[in-house]
Amino acid sequence: MGRKGRLAIMLFFTVLVMVYLILALSYVAMATPDIPTCNEDQVLVGQGRFVGGRWERYICGPALDNCGGGY
């Protein structure tokens, strides 16, 4: 295989990797919901369906210690 053949193979794989990265980044950017900034006495609460490792939406809720102990 000559120099042009190796260059063509490198170009093919470079384009393939670029397409994969663009698709992966577009998926991540598309699936990210708005996440609000909560005050120090609030916690972030997910609402809706849990899809793809994320909740559909997020809200700030009160930080309550109602676990009843048992640690």
PDB file of C-alpha atoms in Angstrom:
ATOM      1  CA  MET A   1       0.000   0.000   0.000  1.00  0.00           C
ATOM      2  CA  GLY A   2       1.399   3.313  -1.008  1.00  0.00           C
ATOM      3  CA  ARG A   3       1.448   6.649   0.666  1.00  0.00           C
ATOM      4  CA  LYS A   4      -1.844   7.736  -0.948  1.00  0.00           C
ATOM      5  CA  GLY A   5      -3.584   4.595   0.296  1.00  0.00           C
ATOM      6  CA  ARG A   6      -2.529   5.184   3.894  1.00  0.00           C
ATOM      7  CA  LEU A   7      -3.577   8.816   3.651  1.00  0.00           C
ATOM      8  CA  ALA A   8      -7.004   7.803   2.322  1.00  0.00           C
ATOM      9  CA  ILE A   9      -7.499   5.322   5.184  1.00  0.00           C
ATOM     10  CA  MET A  10      -6.475   7.918   7.781  1.00  0.00           C
ATOM     11  CA  LEU A  11      -8.863  10.444   6.243  1.00  0.00           C
ATOM     12  CA  PHE A  12     -11.710   7.908   6.261  1.00  0.00           C
ATOM     13  CA  PHE A  13     -11.244   7.070   9.947  1.00  0.00           C
ATOM     14  CA  THR A  14     -10.863  10.749  10.863  1.00  0.00           C
ATOM     15  CA  VAL A  15     -14.180  11.564   9.188  1.00  0.00           C
ATOM     16  CA  LEU A  16     -15.809   8.554  10.864  1.00  0.00           C
ATOM     17  CA  VAL A  17     -14.637   9.664  14.327  1.00  0.00           C
ATOM     18  CA  MET A  18     -15.763  13.251  13.688  1.00  0.00           C
ATOM     19  CA  VAL A  19     -19.269  12.102  12.698  1.00  0.00           C
ATOM     20  CA  TYR A  20     -19.470   9.916  15.821  1.00  0.00           C
ATOM     21  CA  LEU A  21     -18.409  12.805  18.084  1.00  0.00           C
ATOM     22  CA  ILE A  22     -20.899  15.200  16.498  1.00  0.00           C
ATOM     23  CA  LEU A  23     -23.736  12.706  16.973  1.00  0.00           C
ATOM     24  CA  ALA A  24     -22.745  12.022  20.591  1.00  0.00           C
ATOM     25  CA  LEU A  25     -22.510  15.717  21.453  1.00  0.00           C
ATOM     26  CA  SER A  26     -25.818  16.530  19.780  1.00  0.00           C
ATOM     27  CA  TYR A  27     -27.519  13.772  21.815  1.00  0.00           C
ATOM     28  CA  VAL A  28     -26.100  15.104  25.087  1.00  0.00           C
ATOM     29  CA  ALA A  29     -27.012  18.700  24.269  1.00  0.00           C
ATOM     30  CA  MET A  30     -30.526  17.760  23.188  1.00  0.00           C
ATOM     31  CA  ALA A  31     -31.343  15.666  26.268  1.00  0.00           C
ATOM     32  CA  THR A  32     -30.246  18.161  28.932  1.00  0.00           C
ATOM     33  CA  PRO A  33     -33.151  19.792  30.813  1.00  0.00           C
ATOM     34  CA  ASP A  34     -32.916  23.205  32.484  1.00  0.00           C
ATOM     35  CA  ILE A  35     -31.496  22.792  35.991  1.00  0.00           C
ATOM     36  CA  PRO A  36     -32.305  25.650  38.384  1.00  0.00           C
ATOM     37  CA  THR A  37     -29.913  27.071  40.969  1.00  0.00           C
ATOM     38  CA  CYS A  38     -31.295  26.315  44.439  1.00  0.00           C
ATOM     39  CA  ASN A  39     -30.818  28.286  47.650  1.00  0.00           C
ATOM     40  CA  GLU A  40     -28.750  26.804  50.474  1.00  0.00           C
ATOM     41  CA  ASP A  41     -31.857  25.569  52.354  1.00  0.00           C
ATOM     42  CA  GLN A  42     -33.261  23.785  49.290  1.00  0.00           C
ATOM     43  CA  VAL A  43     -32.461  20.624  47.368  1.00  0.00           C
ATOM     44  CA  LEU A  44     -32.753  19.756  43.693  1.00  0.00           C
ATOM     45  CA  VAL A  45     -35.745  17.492  43.012  1.00  0.00           C
ATOM     46  CA  GLY A  46     -36.306  15.573  39.777  1.00  0.00           C
ATOM     47  CA  GLN A  47     -39.852  15.353  38.396  1.00  0.00           C
ATOM     48  CA  GLY A  48     -41.525  13.439  35.602  1.00  0.00           C
ATOM     49  CA  ARG A  49     -40.117  10.340  33.944  1.00  0.00           C
ATOM     50  CA  PHE A  50     -36.528   9.201  34.450  1.00  0.00           C
ATOM     51  CA  VAL A  51     -35.250   8.749  30.887  1.00  0.00           C
ATOM     52  CA  GLY A  52     -31.660   8.259  29.784  1.00  0.00           C
ATOM     53  CA  GLY A  53     -30.231   8.884  33.250  1.00  0.00           C
ATOM     54  CA  ARG A  54     -32.057  12.217  33.678  1.00  0.00           C
ATOM     55  CA  TRP A  55     -35.389  13.462  34.950  1.00  0.00           C
ATOM     56  CA  GLU A  56     -37.666  15.322  32.536  1.00  0.00           C
ATOM     57  CA  ARG A  57     -37.555  18.475  34.669  1.00  0.00           C
ATOM     58  CA  TYR A  58     -36.045  19.703  37.919  1.00  0.00           C
ATOM     59  CA  ILE A  59     -37.338  21.992  40.670  1.00  0.00           C
ATOM     60  CA  CYS A  60     -35.982  23.325  43.964  1.00  0.00           C
ATOM     61  CA  GLY A  61     -37.705  21.820  46.987  1.00  0.00           C
ATOM     62  CA  PRO A  62     -37.359  22.209  50.755  1.00  0.00           C
ATOM     63  CA  ALA A  63     -34.519  20.306  52.410  1.00  0.00           C
ATOM     64  CA  LEU A  64     -36.271  18.079  54.967  1.00  0.00           C
ATOM     65  CA  ASP A  65     -34.727  15.509  57.266  1.00  0.00           C
ATOM     66  CA  ASN A  66     -37.600  13.066  57.450  1.00  0.00           C
ATOM     67  CA  CYS A  67     -35.709   9.817  56.990  1.00  0.00           C
ATOM     68  CA  GLY A  68     -36.471   8.754  60.593  1.00  0.00           C
ATOM     69  CA  GLY A  69     -32.892   7.877  61.476  1.00  0.00           C
ATOM     70  CA  GLY A  70     -31.720   4.304  61.218  1.00  0.00           C
ATOM     71  CA  TYR A  71     -28.263   4.983  59.895  1.00  0.00           C
TER      72      TYR A  71
END
